[in-house]
Short mmCIF file of C-alpha atoms in Angstrom, two decimals:
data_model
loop_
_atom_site.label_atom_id
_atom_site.label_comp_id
_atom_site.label_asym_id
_atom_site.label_seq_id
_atom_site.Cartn_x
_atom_site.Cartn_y
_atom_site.Cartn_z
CA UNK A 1 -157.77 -66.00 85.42
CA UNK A 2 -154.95 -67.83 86.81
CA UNK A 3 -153.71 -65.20 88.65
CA UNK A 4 -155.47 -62.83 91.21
CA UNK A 5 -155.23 -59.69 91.31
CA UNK A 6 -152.84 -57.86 93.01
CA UNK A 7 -155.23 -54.55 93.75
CA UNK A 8 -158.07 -56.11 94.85
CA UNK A 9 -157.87 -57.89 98.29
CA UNK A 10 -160.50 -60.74 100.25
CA UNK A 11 -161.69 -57.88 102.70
CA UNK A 12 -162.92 -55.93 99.26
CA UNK A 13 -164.30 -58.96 98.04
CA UNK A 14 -165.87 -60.45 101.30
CA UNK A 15 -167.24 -56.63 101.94
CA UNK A 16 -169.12 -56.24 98.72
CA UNK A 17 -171.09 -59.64 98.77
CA UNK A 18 -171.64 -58.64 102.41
CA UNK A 19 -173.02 -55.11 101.07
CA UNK A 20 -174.77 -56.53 98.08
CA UNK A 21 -176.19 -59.96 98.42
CA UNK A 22 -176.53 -59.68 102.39
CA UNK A 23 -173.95 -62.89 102.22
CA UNK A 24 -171.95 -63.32 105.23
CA UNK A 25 -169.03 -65.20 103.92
CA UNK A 26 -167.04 -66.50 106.74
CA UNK A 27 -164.33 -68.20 104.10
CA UNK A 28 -163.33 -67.73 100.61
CA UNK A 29 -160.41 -68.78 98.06
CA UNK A 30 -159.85 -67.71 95.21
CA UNK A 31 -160.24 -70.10 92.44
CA UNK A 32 -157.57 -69.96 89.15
CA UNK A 33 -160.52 -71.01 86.64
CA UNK A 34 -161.32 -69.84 83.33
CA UNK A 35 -159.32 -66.87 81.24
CA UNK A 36 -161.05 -63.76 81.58
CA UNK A 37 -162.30 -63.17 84.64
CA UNK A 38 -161.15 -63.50 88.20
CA UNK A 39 -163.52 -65.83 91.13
CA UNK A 40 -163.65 -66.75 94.17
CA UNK A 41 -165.32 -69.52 96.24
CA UNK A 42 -167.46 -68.33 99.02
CA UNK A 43 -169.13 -70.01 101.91
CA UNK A 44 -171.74 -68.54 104.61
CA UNK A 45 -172.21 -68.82 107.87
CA UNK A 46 -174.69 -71.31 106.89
CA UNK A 47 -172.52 -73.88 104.75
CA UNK A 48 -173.92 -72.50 101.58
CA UNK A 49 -171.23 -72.02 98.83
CA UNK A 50 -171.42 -69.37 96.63
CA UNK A 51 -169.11 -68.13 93.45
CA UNK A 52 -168.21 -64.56 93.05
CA UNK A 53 -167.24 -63.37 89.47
CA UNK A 54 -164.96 -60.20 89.21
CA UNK A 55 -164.17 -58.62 86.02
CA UNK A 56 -162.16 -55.78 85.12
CA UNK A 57 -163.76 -53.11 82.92
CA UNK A 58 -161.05 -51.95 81.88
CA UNK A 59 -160.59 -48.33 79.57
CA UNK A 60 -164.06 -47.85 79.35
CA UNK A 61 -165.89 -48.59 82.70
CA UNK A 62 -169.20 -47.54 81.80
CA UNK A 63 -169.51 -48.96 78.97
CA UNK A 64 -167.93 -52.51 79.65
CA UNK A 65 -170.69 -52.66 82.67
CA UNK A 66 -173.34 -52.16 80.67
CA UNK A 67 -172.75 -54.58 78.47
CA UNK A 68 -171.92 -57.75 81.26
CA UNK A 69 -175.47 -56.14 82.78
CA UNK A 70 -177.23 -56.67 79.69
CA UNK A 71 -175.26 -60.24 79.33
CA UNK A 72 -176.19 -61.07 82.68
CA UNK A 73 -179.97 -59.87 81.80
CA UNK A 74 -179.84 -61.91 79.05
CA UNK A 75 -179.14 -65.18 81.60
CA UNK A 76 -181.67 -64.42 83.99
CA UNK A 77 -184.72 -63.76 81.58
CA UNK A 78 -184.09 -67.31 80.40
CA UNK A 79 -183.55 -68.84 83.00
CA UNK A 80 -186.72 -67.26 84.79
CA UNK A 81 -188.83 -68.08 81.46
CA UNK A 82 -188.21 -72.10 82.37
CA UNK A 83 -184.46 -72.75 81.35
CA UNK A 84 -183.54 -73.99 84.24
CA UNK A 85 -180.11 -75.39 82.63
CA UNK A 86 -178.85 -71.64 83.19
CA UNK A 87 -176.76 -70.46 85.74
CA UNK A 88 -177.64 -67.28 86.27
CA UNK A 89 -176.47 -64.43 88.64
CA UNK A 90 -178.15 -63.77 92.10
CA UNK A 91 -179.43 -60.29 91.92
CA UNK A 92 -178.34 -58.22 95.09
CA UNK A 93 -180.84 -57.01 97.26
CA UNK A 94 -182.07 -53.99 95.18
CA UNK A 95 -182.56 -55.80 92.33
CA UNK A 96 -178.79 -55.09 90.82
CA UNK A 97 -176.39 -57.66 89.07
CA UNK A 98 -173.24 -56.43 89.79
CA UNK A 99 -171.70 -54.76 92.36
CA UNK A 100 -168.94 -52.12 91.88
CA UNK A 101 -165.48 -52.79 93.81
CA UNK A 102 -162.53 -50.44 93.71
CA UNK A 103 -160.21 -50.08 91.07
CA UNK A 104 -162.93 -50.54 88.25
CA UNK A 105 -163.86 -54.12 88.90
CA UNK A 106 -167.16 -55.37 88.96
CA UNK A 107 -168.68 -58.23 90.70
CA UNK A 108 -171.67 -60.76 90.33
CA UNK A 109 -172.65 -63.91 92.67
CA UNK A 110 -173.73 -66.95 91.84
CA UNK A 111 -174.90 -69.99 93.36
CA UNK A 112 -172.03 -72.93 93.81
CA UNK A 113 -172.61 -75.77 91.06
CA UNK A 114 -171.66 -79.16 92.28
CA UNK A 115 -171.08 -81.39 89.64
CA UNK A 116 -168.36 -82.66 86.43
CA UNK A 117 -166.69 -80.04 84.83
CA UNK A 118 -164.84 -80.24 81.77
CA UNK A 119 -161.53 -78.97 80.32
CA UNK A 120 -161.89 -76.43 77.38
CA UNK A 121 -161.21 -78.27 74.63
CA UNK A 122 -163.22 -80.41 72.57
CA UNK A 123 -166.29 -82.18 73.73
CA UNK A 124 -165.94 -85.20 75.31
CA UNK A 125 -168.16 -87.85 73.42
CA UNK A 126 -170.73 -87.38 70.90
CA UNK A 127 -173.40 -87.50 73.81
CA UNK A 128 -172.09 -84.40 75.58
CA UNK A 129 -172.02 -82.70 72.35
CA UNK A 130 -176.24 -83.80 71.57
CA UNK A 131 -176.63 -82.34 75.26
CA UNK A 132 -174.94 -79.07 74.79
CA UNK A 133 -177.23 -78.80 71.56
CA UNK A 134 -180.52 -79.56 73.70
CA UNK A 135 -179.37 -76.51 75.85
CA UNK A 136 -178.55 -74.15 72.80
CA UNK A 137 -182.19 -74.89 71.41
CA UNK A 138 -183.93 -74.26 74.70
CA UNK A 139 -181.64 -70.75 75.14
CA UNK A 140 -182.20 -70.10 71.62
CA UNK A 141 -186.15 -70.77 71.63
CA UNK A 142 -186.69 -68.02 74.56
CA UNK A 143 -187.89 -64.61 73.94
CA UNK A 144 -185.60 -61.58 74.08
CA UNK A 145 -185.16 -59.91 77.60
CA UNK A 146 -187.24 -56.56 77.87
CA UNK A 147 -184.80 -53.12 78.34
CA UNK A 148 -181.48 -52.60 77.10
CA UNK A 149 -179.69 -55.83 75.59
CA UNK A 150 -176.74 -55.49 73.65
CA UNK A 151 -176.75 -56.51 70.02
CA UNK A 152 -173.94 -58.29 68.39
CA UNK A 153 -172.05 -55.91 65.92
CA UNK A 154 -169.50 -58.04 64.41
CA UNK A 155 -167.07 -56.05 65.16
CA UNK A 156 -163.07 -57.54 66.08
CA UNK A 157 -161.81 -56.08 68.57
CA UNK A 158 -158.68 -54.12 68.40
CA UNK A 159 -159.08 -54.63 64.64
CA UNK A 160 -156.62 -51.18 64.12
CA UNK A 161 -153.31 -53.41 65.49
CA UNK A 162 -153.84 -56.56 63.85
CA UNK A 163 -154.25 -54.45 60.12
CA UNK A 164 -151.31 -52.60 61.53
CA UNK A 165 -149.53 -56.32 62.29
CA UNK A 166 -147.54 -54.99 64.70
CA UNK A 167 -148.14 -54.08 68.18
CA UNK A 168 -146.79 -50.84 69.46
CA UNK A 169 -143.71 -51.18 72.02
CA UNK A 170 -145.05 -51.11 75.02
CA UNK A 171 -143.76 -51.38 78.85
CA UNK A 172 -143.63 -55.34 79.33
CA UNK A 173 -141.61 -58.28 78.43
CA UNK A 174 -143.78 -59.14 75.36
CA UNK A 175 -143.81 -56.54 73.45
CA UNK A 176 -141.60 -56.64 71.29
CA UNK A 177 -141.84 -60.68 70.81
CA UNK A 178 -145.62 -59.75 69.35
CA UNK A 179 -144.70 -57.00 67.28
CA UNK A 180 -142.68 -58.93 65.81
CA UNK A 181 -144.91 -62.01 65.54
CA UNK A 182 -147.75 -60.12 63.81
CA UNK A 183 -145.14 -58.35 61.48
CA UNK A 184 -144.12 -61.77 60.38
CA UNK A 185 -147.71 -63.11 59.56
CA UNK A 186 -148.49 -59.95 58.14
CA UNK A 187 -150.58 -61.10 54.91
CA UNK A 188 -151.79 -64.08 56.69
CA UNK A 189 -153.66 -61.76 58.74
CA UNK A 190 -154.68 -59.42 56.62
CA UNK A 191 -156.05 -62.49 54.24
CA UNK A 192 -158.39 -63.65 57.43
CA UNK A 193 -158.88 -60.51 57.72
CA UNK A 194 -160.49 -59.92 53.97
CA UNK A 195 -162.20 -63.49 54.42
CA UNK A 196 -163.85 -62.48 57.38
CA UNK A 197 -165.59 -59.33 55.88
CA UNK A 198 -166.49 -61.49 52.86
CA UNK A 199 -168.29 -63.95 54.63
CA UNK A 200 -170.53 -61.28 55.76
CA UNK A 201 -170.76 -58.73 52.99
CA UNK A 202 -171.74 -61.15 50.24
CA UNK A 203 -174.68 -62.81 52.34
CA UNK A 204 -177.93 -61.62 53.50
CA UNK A 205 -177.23 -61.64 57.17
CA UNK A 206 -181.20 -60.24 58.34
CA UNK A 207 -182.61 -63.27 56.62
CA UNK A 208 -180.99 -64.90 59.87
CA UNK A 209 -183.12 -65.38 63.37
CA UNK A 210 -181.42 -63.10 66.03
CA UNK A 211 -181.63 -65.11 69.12
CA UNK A 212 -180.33 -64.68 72.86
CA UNK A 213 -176.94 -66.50 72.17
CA UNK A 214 -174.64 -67.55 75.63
CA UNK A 215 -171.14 -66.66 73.34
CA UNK A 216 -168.99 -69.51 74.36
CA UNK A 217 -170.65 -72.78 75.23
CA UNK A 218 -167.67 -74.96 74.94
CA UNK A 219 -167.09 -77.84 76.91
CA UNK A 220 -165.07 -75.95 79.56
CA UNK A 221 -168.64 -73.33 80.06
CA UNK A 222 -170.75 -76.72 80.84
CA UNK A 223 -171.10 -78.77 83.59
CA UNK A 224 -172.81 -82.32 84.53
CA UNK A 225 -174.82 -82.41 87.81
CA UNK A 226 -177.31 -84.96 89.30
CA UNK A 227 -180.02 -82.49 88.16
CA UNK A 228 -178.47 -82.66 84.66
CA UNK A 229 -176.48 -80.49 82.32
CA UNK A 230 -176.09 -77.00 83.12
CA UNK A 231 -174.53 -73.60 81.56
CA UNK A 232 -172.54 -71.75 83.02
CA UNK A 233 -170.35 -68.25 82.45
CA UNK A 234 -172.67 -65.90 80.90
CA UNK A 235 -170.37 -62.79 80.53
CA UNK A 236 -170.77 -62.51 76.92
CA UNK A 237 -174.51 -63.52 76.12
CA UNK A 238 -175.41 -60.99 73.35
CA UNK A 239 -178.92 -60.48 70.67
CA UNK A 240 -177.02 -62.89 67.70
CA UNK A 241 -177.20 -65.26 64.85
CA UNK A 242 -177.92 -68.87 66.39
CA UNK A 243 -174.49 -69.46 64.41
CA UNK A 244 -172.53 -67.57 67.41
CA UNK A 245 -173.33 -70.61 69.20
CA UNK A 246 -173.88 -73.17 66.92
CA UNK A 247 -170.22 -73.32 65.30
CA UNK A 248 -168.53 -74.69 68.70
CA UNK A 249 -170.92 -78.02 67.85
CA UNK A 250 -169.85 -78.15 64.33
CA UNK A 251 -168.19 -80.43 62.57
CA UNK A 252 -167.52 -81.83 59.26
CA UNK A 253 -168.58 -85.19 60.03
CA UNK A 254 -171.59 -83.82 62.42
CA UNK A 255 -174.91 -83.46 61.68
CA UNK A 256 -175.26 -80.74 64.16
CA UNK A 257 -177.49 -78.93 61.53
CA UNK A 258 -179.97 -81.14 60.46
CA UNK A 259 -180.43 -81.98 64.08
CA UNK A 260 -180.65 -78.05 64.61
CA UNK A 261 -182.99 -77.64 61.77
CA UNK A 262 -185.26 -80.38 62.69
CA UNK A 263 -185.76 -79.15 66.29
CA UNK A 264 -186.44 -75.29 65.46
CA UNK A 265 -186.72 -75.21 61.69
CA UNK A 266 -184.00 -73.09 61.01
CA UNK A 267 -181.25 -74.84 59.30
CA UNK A 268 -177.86 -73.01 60.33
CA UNK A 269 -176.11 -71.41 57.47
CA UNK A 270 -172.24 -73.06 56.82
CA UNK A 271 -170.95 -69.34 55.57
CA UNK A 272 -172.47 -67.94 59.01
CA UNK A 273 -170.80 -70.69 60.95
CA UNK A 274 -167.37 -70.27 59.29
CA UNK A 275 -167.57 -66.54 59.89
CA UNK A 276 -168.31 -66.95 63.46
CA UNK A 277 -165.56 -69.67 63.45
CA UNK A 278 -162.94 -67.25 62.14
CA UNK A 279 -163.90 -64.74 64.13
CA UNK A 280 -163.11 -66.34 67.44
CA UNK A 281 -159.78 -66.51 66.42
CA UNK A 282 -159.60 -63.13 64.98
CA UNK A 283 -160.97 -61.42 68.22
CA UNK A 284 -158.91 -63.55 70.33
CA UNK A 285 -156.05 -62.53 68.47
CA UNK A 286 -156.83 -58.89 68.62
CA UNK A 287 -157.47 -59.27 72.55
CA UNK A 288 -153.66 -60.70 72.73
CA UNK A 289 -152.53 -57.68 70.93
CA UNK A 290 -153.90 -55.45 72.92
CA UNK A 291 -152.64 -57.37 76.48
CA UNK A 292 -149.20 -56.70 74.77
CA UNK A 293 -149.17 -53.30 73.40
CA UNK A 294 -149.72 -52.13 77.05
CA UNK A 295 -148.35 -53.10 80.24
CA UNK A 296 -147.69 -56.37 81.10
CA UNK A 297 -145.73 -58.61 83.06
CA UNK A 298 -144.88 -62.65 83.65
CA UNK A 299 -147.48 -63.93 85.26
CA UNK A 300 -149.11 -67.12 84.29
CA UNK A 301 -151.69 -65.29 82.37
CA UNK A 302 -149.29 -63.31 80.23
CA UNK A 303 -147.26 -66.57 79.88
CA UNK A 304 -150.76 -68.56 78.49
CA UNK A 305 -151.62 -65.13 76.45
CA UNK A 306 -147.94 -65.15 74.86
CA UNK A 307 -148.67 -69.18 73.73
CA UNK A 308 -152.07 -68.51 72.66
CA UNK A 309 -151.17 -65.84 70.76
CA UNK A 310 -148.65 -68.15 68.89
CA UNK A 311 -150.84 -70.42 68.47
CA UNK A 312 -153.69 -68.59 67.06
CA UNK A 313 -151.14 -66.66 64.20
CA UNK A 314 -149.71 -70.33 62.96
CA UNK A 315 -153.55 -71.77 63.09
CA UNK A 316 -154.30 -68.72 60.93
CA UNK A 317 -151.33 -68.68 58.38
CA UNK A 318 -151.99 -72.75 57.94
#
């Protein structure tokens, strides 16, 4: 996030990987990367750097940890099955991957990447593109972690306010901006919407290999080091289609899937990659709803969530 939290101090944060990892951490800063979830650089007594990720979980605490421990399950089996291109959390030392802090955050720690990163958007060149692939197929090729993994359901999130297209009023300076927005783009919505449930009703979806899938390996989740390209931000690895990956490396001039195809045999399906395509934006969408139907204020986060937002409703009534 670009914005730390305001109810969740360094001493909390430097006392936890302390208490969990055995990490002395004589300096840390926090670091305004990614959308999401909050981190901090970290360095020990040592000189080793280390990066802490905190997440909120939000209304239902139990339940959002479960699933970022089975995510974060989901990292380490492959990475301890050979994938080496994984960044995976450290577990603490009894074995967990998260740590709980006040206020209903959770935290993991990871070891400091050195190396290029990349902005979000699209890839770079062709070649950084063929190298993200190479890491999908390895990811992809691994076997499911034993215990409890979590199982993607399909489901957008917050579905009730975007069929609604209009978020309640609620206690912050946005509200009533994306009411208003989603009441305008009513039947665009609702047509995305109808597509979306479409593309998976009329198709055979167990016909499809269910994989361990990272969730969001754009070019912004990878990262070039002298040991070669990596993946990181594992939050939302889930059981899935190879499609949930596969559709950031699409396009209509790629041959993504005969390159796909001839390194697995599985040939990804274009309905499943459209669905997972339109998806993003729905959930996305329905995550912005929510931010605004509750409180909020003007921070640099709700300023990107209010553009975003704005973005995503035009994109969607093109």
């Amino acid at each position: 996030m670009l914005t730390r939290p305001t109810d969740l101090t360094d001493v909390a944060v430097r006392a936890a990987v302390e208490d969990g990892w055995g990490v002395d951490a004589i300096s840390l800063v926090y670091r305004p990367v990614g959308f999401g979830s909050h981190h901090w650089e970290l360095r020990d007594a040592a000189g080793v750097r280390w990066f802490a990720t905190v997440d909120r979980l939000g209304v239902a605490p139990d339940a959002s940890r479960r699933r970022l421990e089975a995510a974060y399950r989901c990292a380490v089996h492959v990475r301890n099955t050979g994938c080496e291109s994984v960044i995976a959390p450290v577990p603490t030392m009894t074995g967990a991957l998260l740590v709980a802090l006040e206020a209903d955050y959770a935290m993991a720690l990871f070891p400091f990447v050195v190396g290029q990163s990349f902005a979000w958007d699209d890839f770079s060149t062709p070649h950084h593109r063929s190298e993200v692939l190479d890491l999908l197929v390895a990811v992809h090729r691994a076997s499911h972690p034993e215990g409890t993994v979590v199982v993607d359901d399909f489901v957008i999130p917050h579905r009730r306010l975007l069929e609604r297209s209009s978020a309640p009023d609620g206690p912050g300076p946005y509200s009533a901006a994306a009411g208003s927005l989603l009441a305008a783009h009513r039947d665009a919505i609702g047509r995305a919407l109808d597509r979306y449930d479409r593309l998976g009703s009329s198709n055979d979806v167990p016909q499809t290999p269910w994989v361990v899938t990272h969730g969001e390996p754009h070019p912004g989740n990878t990262m070039r080091t002298d040991a070669g390209w990596v993946l990181v931000d594992w939050d939302t690895a889930l059981i899935a289609p190879p499609e949930r990956d596969l559709w950031w490396l699409d396009a209509a001039d790629d041959a993504m899937p005969e390159q796909y195809e001839s390194a697995t045999g599985y040939r990804p399906r274009r309905w499943m990659l459209d669905r997972y395509r339109l998806g993003w934006d729905l959930a996305d969408l329905g995550v912005y709803a929510r931010r605004f139907a509750g409180p909020h204020g003007d921070s640099d986060d709700d300023r990107k969530s209010w553009s975003e937002m704005q973005r995503l409703v035009n994109r969607l009534s093109d």
